[in-house]
Coordinates of N, CA and C in Angstrom, one line a residue:
A21 N 124.7 101.4 140.4 CA 124.0 101.5 139.4 C 122.9 100.7 138.7
S22 N 121.8 101.3 138.4 CA 121.0 100.6 137.7 C 121.0 100.0 136.2
F23 N 120.6 98.8 136.0 CA 120.6 98.4 134.6 C 120.4 99.7 133.5
A24 N 119.1 100.5 133.6 CA 118.8 101.7 133.2 C 120.1 102.3 132.4
H25 N 120.8 102.5 133.9 CA 121.7 103.3 133.8 C 122.9 103.1 133.0
S26 N 123.4 101.4 133.3 CA 124.6 100.6 133.0 C 124.5 100.8 131.4
M27 N 123.0 100.8 130.4 CA 122.7 100.4 129.2 C 123.2 101.9 128.6
D28 N 122.7 102.7 129.4 CA 123.2 104.1 129.0 C 124.4 104.5 128.7
T29 N 125.0 104.1 129.7 CA 126.4 104.7 129.5 C 127.1 103.5 128.4
L30 N 126.8 102.3 128.2 CA 127.0 101.7 127.1 C 126.9 102.1 125.7
L31 N 126.0 102.7 126.0 CA 125.0 103.5 124.7 C 125.9 104.5 123.9
D32 N 126.3 105.4 125.2 CA 127.0 106.6 124.8 C 128.6 106.5 124.6
S33 N 128.9 105.1 124.7 CA 130.3 104.9 124.8 C 130.7 104.7 123.2
L34 N 129.2 104.0 122.5 CA 129.7 103.7 121.2 C 129.2 104.6 120.0
D35 N 129.9 104.6 118.5 CA 129.9 105.8 118.5 C 128.6 105.4 117.3
E36 N 128.0 106.4 116.6 CA 126.1 106.4 116.0 C 125.9 105.2 115.2
G37 N 126.6 104.7 114.4 CA 126.5 103.4 113.4 C 126.7 102.4 114.3
L38 N 127.3 102.4 115.5 CA 127.9 101.0 116.0 C 126.4 101.4 117.2
R39 N 126.0 102.2 117.7 CA 124.9 102.2 118.3 C 123.7 101.7 117.9
Q40 N 123.2 102.6 116.6 CA 122.4 102.2 115.9 C 122.0 100.7 115.7
A41 N 123.0 99.9 115.1 CA 123.3 98.4 115.0 C 123.0 97.4 116.0
F42 N 123.8 98.0 117.5 CA 123.6 97.3 118.7 C 122.0 97.5 119.1
V43 N 121.3 98.5 119.1 CA 119.9 98.8 119.5 C 119.2 98.0 119.2
W44 N 119.4 97.9 117.6 CA 118.3 97.4 116.7 C 118.5 96.0 116.9
R45 N 119.9 95.3 117.0 CA 120.2 93.7 117.4 C 119.5 93.4 118.6
C46 N 119.4 94.2 119.6 CA 118.8 93.9 120.9 C 117.4 93.9 121.0
A47 N 116.6 94.9 120.2 CA 115.6 94.8 120.0 C 115.2 93.4 119.4
S48 N 115.9 93.5 118.6 CA 115.5 92.1 117.6 C 115.3 90.9 118.5
Y49 N 116.7 90.4 119.2 CA 117.0 89.7 119.7 C 115.9 89.5 121.2
L50 N 115.6 90.5 121.6 CA 114.6 90.4 122.6 C 113.2 90.2 121.9
A51 N 112.9 90.7 121.0 CA 112.0 89.8 120.6 C 111.4 88.5 120.4
T52 N 112.6 88.1 119.7 CA 112.6 87.0 119.2 C 112.5 86.2 120.3
V53 N 113.7 86.3 121.4 CA 113.6 85.3 122.4 C 112.5 85.2 123.3
A54 N 111.7 86.2 123.3 CA 110.7 86.5 124.2 C 109.2 85.8 123.3
S55 N 109.2 86.1 122.5 CA 108.0 85.2 121.2 C 108.3 83.8 121.6
E56 N 109.7 83.5 121.1 CA 109.8 81.8 121.3 C 109.3 81.2 122.6
A57 N 109.9 81.9 123.4 CA 109.3 81.6 125.3 C 108.2 81.5 125.5
L58 N 107.2 82.0 124.7 CA 105.8 81.9 125.3 C 104.7 81.4 123.8
P59 N 103.8 80.6 124.5 CA 103.1 79.9 123.6 C 102.0 80.8 122.7
P60 N 101.5 80.7 121.7 CA 100.9 81.6 121.3 C 99.8 82.1 121.6
N61 N 99.2 81.1 122.3 CA 98.0 81.9 123.0 C 98.0 82.2 124.6
A62 N 99.2 82.3 125.1 CA 99.5 83.0 126.4 C 99.4 84.6 126.1
I63 N 99.4 85.2 124.8 CA 99.7 86.7 124.8 C 99.5 87.3 123.3
A64 N 98.5 86.5 122.9 CA 97.5 86.8 121.7 C 96.3 87.1 122.2
P65 N 95.6 88.1 122.5 CA 94.4 88.2 122.3 C 93.3 88.1 121.6
R66 N 92.1 87.8 121.7 CA 91.1 87.2 120.7 C 92.3 86.1 119.7
A67 N 92.5 85.2 120.4 CA 93.8 84.6 119.7 C 93.3 84.1 118.2
Q68 N 92.6 82.7 118.2 CA 92.0 82.1 117.0 C 91.8 83.0 115.7
A69 N 90.5 84.1 116.2 CA 90.4 84.8 114.8 C 91.8 85.7 114.4
A70 N 92.7 86.7 114.9 CA 93.9 87.0 114.6 C 94.8 85.8 114.1
E71 N 94.9 85.1 114.8 CA 95.8 84.1 114.0 C 95.1 83.5 112.4
E72 N 93.8 83.4 112.6 CA 92.9 82.9 111.2 C 93.5 84.1 110.1
A73 N 93.0 85.2 110.5 CA 93.5 86.4 109.5 C 94.6 86.8 108.9
L74 N 95.7 86.5 110.4 CA 97.2 86.8 109.8 C 97.7 85.9 109.0
E75 N 97.2 84.7 108.8 CA 97.5 83.5 108.2 C 97.0 83.5 106.9
A76 N 96.4 84.4 106.7 CA 95.1 84.3 105.2 C 95.9 85.1 104.7
A77 N 96.0 86.4 105.3 CA 97.1 87.7 104.8 C 98.7 87.3 104.4
R78 N 99.1 86.6 105.1 CA 100.3 85.7 104.9 C 100.6 85.0 103.3
Q79 N 99.3 84.2 103.2 CA 98.7 83.3 102.5 C 98.9 84.0 101.3
M80 N 98.2 84.5 101.2 CA 97.9 86.0 99.9 C 99.1 86.3 99.6
L81 N 99.7 86.9 100.3 CA 100.6 87.8 100.5 C 101.9 86.8 99.4
R82 N 101.9 86.2 100.0 CA 103.0 85.1 99.7 C 102.7 84.1 97.9
A83 N 101.5 84.5 97.7 CA 100.9 84.1 96.4 C 101.5 84.7 95.6
K84 N 101.5 86.3 96.3 CA 102.0 87.2 94.7 C 103.3 87.8 95.1
L85 N 104.3 87.7 96.0 CA 105.1 88.1 96.0 C 106.6 87.0 96.5
P86 N 107.7 87.4 95.6 CA 108.9 86.5 95.9 C 108.9 86.7 97.4
P87 N 110.1 85.2 97.7 CA 110.2 85.4 99.0 C 110.6 86.2 99.1
D88 N 111.6 87.2 98.9 CA 112.6 88.0 99.3 C 111.9 89.5 99.5
A89 N 110.6 89.5 99.2 CA 109.4 90.5 98.9 C 110.2 91.6 99.0
C90 N 110.9 91.9 98.3 CA 111.9 93.1 97.4 C 111.3 93.4 96.2
A91 N 111.0 95.0 95.8 CA 110.6 95.5 94.8 C 111.7 95.4 93.6
P92 N 111.5 95.0 91.9 CA 112.4 94.7 90.9 C 113.2 96.3 91.4
G93 N 114.3 96.1 90.9 CA 116.0 96.8 91.0 C 116.3 97.4 92.4
E94 N 115.6 97.2 93.5 CA 116.0 97.8 94.5 C 117.4 97.4 95.3
R95 N 117.8 98.2 95.2 CA 119.1 98.0 96.0 C 119.5 98.5 97.1
F96 N 120.7 97.6 97.7 CA 120.9 97.2 99.3 C 122.3 97.9 99.6
S97 N 122.8 98.1 100.8 CA 123.7 98.8 101.0 C 123.7 98.4 103.1
F98 N 124.7 97.6 103.2 CA 125.2 96.9 104.2 C 126.1 98.1 105.2
P99 N 126.1 97.8 106.0 CA 127.2 98.9 107.3 C 128.6 97.9 107.2
H100 N 129.1 98.1 106.6 CA 130.4 97.3 106.5 C 131.5 97.9 107.6
H101 N 131.6 98.9 108.3 CA 132.2 99.6 109.2 C 131.7 98.8 110.2
V102 N 130.5 97.9 110.5 CA 130.1 97.3 111.9 C 130.7 95.9 111.5
P103 N 131.7 95.4 112.5 CA 132.1 94.1 112.1 C 131.3 92.9 111.1
E104 N 130.4 92.3 112.1 CA 129.3 91.3 111.9 C 128.6 91.5 110.3
Y105 N 128.9 92.8 110.0 CA 128.2 92.7 108.1 C 129.1 93.4 107.4
A106 N 130.7 92.7 107.6 CA 131.5 93.1 107.1 C 131.7 92.2 105.7
D107 N 131.4 91.1 105.4 CA 131.2 89.8 104.5 C 129.8 90.2 103.7
Y108 N 128.9 91.0 104.0 CA 127.8 91.2 103.8 C 127.8 92.3 102.0
S109 N 127.5 91.4 100.8 CA 127.3 91.6 99.9 C 126.0 91.1 98.7
S110 N 125.6 91.7 97.8 CA 124.5 91.4 97.2 C 125.0 89.5 96.7
E111 N 126.4 89.1 96.6 CA 126.8 87.8 96.5 C 126.4 86.9 97.7
S112 N 126.4 87.8 99.0 CA 126.2 86.7 99.9 C 125.2 86.5 101.1
V113 N 124.0 87.7 100.6 CA 123.2 87.5 101.4 C 121.7 87.2 100.6
Q114 N 121.1 86.4 101.0 CA 119.4 86.1 100.6 C 118.8 86.8 101.9
H115 N 117.9 87.9 100.9 CA 116.8 88.5 101.8 C 115.7 87.1 101.7
V116 N 114.8 87.4 102.5 CA 113.5 86.7 102.8 C 112.6 87.2 103.7
D117 N 111.4 87.5 103.5 CA 110.6 88.1 104.4 C 110.1 87.4 105.7
A118 N 110.8 87.5 106.8 CA 110.1 86.5 108.0 C 108.3 86.6 108.5
F119 N 108.1 87.5 107.7 CA 106.6 87.8 107.6 C 106.2 86.7 106.7
L120 N 106.6 86.6 105.7 CA 106.0 85.1 104.8 C 106.6 84.5 105.2
Y121 N 107.6 83.8 105.6 CA 108.3 82.4 106.0 C 109.2 82.3 107.0
D122 N 108.2 81.5 107.8 CA 109.1 81.2 109.2 C 110.1 80.1 109.2
E123 N 110.5 79.7 110.0 CA 111.8 79.1 109.7 C 111.3 77.6 109.0
T124 N 110.2 76.9 109.3 CA 109.7 75.7 108.6 C 109.4 75.7 107.2
E125 N 108.8 77.2 107.3 CA 108.7 77.0 105.7 C 109.9 77.4 104.9
L126 N 110.6 78.1 105.6 CA 111.7 78.3 104.8 C 112.5 77.0 104.3
D127 N 112.5 76.1 105.4 CA 113.2 74.9 105.0 C 112.6 74.1 103.8
E128 N 111.4 74.5 103.9 CA 110.3 73.7 102.6 C 111.0 74.4 101.2
A129 N 111.1 75.8 101.1 CA 111.5 76.7 100.0 C 112.9 76.1 99.6
V130 N 113.8 75.8 100.7 CA 115.2 75.3 100.5 C 115.1 74.0 99.5
D131 N 114.3 72.9 100.3 CA 113.7 71.6 100.1 C 113.4 71.9 98.7
E132 N 112.7 72.4 98.3 CA 111.8 72.6 96.7 C 112.7 73.7 95.7
G133 N 113.8 74.1 96.1 CA 114.5 74.6 95.3 C 114.6 76.0 95.2
K134 N 113.3 76.8 95.7 CA 113.2 77.7 95.4 C 114.1 78.9 96.4
L135 N 115.2 78.5 97.2 CA 116.0 79.2 98.1 C 117.2 78.2 98.0
A136 N 118.0 79.0 98.6 CA 119.4 78.2 98.8 C 119.7 78.6 99.6
R137 N 120.7 78.0 100.9 CA 121.3 78.1 101.9 C 122.8 78.4 101.7
Y138 N 123.4 77.9 100.6 CA 124.8 78.0 100.3 C 124.8 79.2 99.0
Y139 N 126.3 79.6 99.1 CA 127.0 80.3 97.2 C 127.8 80.3 97.8
C140 N 128.9 80.2 96.0 CA 130.1 79.8 95.7 C 130.7 81.4 95.9
A141 N 131.9 81.8 96.6 CA 132.3 82.6 97.1 C 133.3 83.2 95.3
G142 N 133.2 84.2 95.5 CA 133.6 84.7 94.2 C 133.7 83.7 92.8
G143 N 132.4 83.4 92.8 CA 132.4 82.3 91.4 C 133.4 80.9 91.9
N144 N 134.1 80.7 92.6 CA 134.8 79.5 92.8 C 133.9 78.4 93.5
P145 N 133.7 77.3 92.4 CA 132.4 76.2 92.8 C 133.4 75.2 94.6
R146 N 134.5 75.8 94.6 CA 135.4 74.9 95.6 C 135.2 75.9 97.0
D147 N 134.7 76.9 96.9 CA 134.7 77.9 98.1 C 133.2 78.2 98.2
V148 N 132.6 77.0 98.8 CA 131.0 77.4 99.4 C 131.1 77.7 100.8
R149 N 130.2 78.7 101.1 CA 130.1 79.6 102.1 C 128.2 79.7 102.6
L150 N 127.9 79.6 103.6 CA 126.6 79.7 104.0 C 126.1 81.3 103.4
L151 N 124.9 81.3 103.0 CA 124.2 82.4 102.8 C 124.6 83.0 103.9
N152 N 123.8 84.9 104.2 CA 123.5 85.6 105.1 C 122.1 85.5 104.9
F153 N 121.7 85.0 105.8 CA 119.9 85.6 105.7 C 119.6 87.1 106.5
V154 N 118.8 87.8 105.6 CA 118.3 89.0 106.1 C 116.9 89.1 105.8
S155 N 116.3 89.7 106.9 CA 114.9 89.8 106.7 C 114.4 91.4 107.1
H156 N 113.6 92.2 106.1 CA 113.1 93.6 106.3 C 111.6 93.1 106.8
S157 N 111.1 92.4 107.6 CA 110.4 92.2 108.0 C 110.2 91.2 109.6
F158 N 109.2 91.7 110.6 CA 108.9 90.9 111.8 C 108.4 89.5 111.3
S159 N 108.7 88.9 112.1 CA 108.3 87.6 112.1 C 107.0 87.7 112.4
V160 N 106.1 86.2 112.5 CA 104.5 86.4 112.9 C 104.7 86.2 114.6
D161 N 105.9 85.5 115.0 CA 105.7 85.5 116.7 C 106.4 86.7 116.9
Q162 N 107.2 87.8 116.6 CA 107.8 88.5 117.0 C 107.0 89.6 116.5
L163 N 105.5 89.8 116.1 CA 104.7 90.3 115.7 C 103.7 90.2 117.0
R164 N 103.6 89.3 117.0 CA 102.7 88.4 118.3 C 103.2 89.4 119.7
F165 N 104.3 88.7 119.8 CA 105.0 89.7 121.2 C 105.1 91.1 120.9
I166 N 105.3 92.2 120.1 CA 105.2 93.3 120.4 C 103.6 93.7 120.4
F167 N 102.7 93.2 120.1 CA 101.5 93.7 119.8 C 100.8 93.0 121.4
S168 N 101.2 92.6 122.2 CA 100.9 91.7 123.4 C 100.6 92.9 124.5
P169 N 99.9 92.7 125.2 CA 99.5 93.5 126.4 C 101.0 93.6 127.3
A170 N 101.4 92.7 127.5 CA 102.9 93.1 128.2 C 103.9 93.9 127.8
V171 N 103.8 94.0 126.0 CA 105.0 95.2 125.9 C 104.3 96.7 125.0
L172 N 103.4 96.4 124.3 CA 102.7 97.6 124.3 C 101.2 98.0 125.0
G173 N 100.8 97.2 125.7 CA 99.8 97.1 126.1 C 98.1 97.9 125.1
P174 N 96.9 98.2 125.5 CA 96.2 98.1 124.8 C 96.3 99.6 123.7
L175 N 96.5 99.8 122.3 CA 96.7 101.1 121.5 C 95.4 101.5 121.2
R176 N 93.8 101.0 121.8 CA 92.9 101.9 121.5 C 93.1 103.4 121.4
G177 N 92.7 104.2 120.4 CA 92.8 105.6 120.5 C 94.0 106.1 120.1
Q178 N 95.3 105.3 120.0 CA 97.0 105.4 120.1 C 96.8 105.1 118.7
R179 N 98.1 106.3 117.5 CA 98.4 106.2 116.6 C 99.4 105.4 116.4
V180 N 99.8 104.2 115.4 CA 100.9 103.5 115.3 C 101.4 103.9 113.9
V181 N 102.6 104.2 114.1 CA 103.4 104.3 112.8 C 104.6 103.6 112.7
D182 N 104.2 103.2 111.2 CA 104.9 101.8 110.9 C 106.1 102.5 109.9
V183 N 107.2 102.9 109.8 CA 107.8 103.3 108.8 C 108.9 101.7 107.9
G184 N 108.8 101.8 106.7 CA 109.1 100.5 106.4 C 108.6 99.5 106.4
S185 N 107.8 99.1 106.4 CA 107.2 97.9 106.3 C 107.2 97.2 104.5
R186 N 106.9 96.1 104.6 CA 107.2 96.0 102.6 C 105.9 95.7 102.7
T187 N 105.2 95.1 103.6 CA 103.6 94.5 102.9 C 102.9 95.0 104.1
G188 N 103.0 96.0 105.1 CA 102.1 96.2 106.1 C 101.8 95.6 107.4
A189 N 102.7 94.5 107.4 CA 102.7 93.6 108.2 C 102.4 93.9 110.2
V190 N 103.3 95.2 109.9 CA 103.3 95.4 111.2 C 101.7 96.3 111.6
L191 N 101.3 97.3 110.6 CA 99.9 97.8 110.7 C 98.8 96.3 111.1
Y192 N 98.7 95.6 110.5 CA 97.9 94.6 110.1 C 98.1 94.1 111.4
A193 N 99.2 93.6 112.0 CA 99.3 92.8 113.2 C 98.7 93.7 114.2
G194 N 98.9 94.8 114.4 CA 98.3 95.6 115.2 C 97.0 95.7 115.6
A195 N 96.7 95.7 114.5 CA 95.1 96.0 113.9 C 94.3 94.6 115.0
L196 N 95.2 94.0 114.5 CA 94.5 92.2 115.1 C 94.6 92.3 116.7
Y197 N 96.3 92.2 116.8 CA 96.8 91.9 118.1 C 96.2 92.8 119.1
S198 N 95.5 94.0 118.9 CA 95.2 95.1 119.7 C 93.9 95.1 120.2

């Protein structure tokens, strides 16, 4: 049996909720691993101009938005039936926009007191736990990889639909990297 057939069999065996979570995690993992494995100039066409334009957009958006890039009053729910999300709640989750903040910038925000990495569970100061970081955006590295010739190829004349991007990062990166 081929790898594709094996994956189809695995996916067919999962219930709908687990299947969606599994596919999303696999795609996110592959994009992250692949983007970290290659130097930026190995996959970014028109690299310098695209990188400068994307960085300018990040800086402008970061100056205007909070780190989570969430709308005031926005509410979230987590798939508690999926074991890895069972303990996710408004108390245990820190939303951070991965497009606006890479790992280094995230560390800097923590050092500056803008973000925390820990929380007191149930208000108990002795029960300190790591926050679960959640992003609703792709990182620059992930976008660079997704729009590389190896993944999507040339997009001239194609339509790209971005459903749910908070800042327009997917469409902007698509225009820059294609």
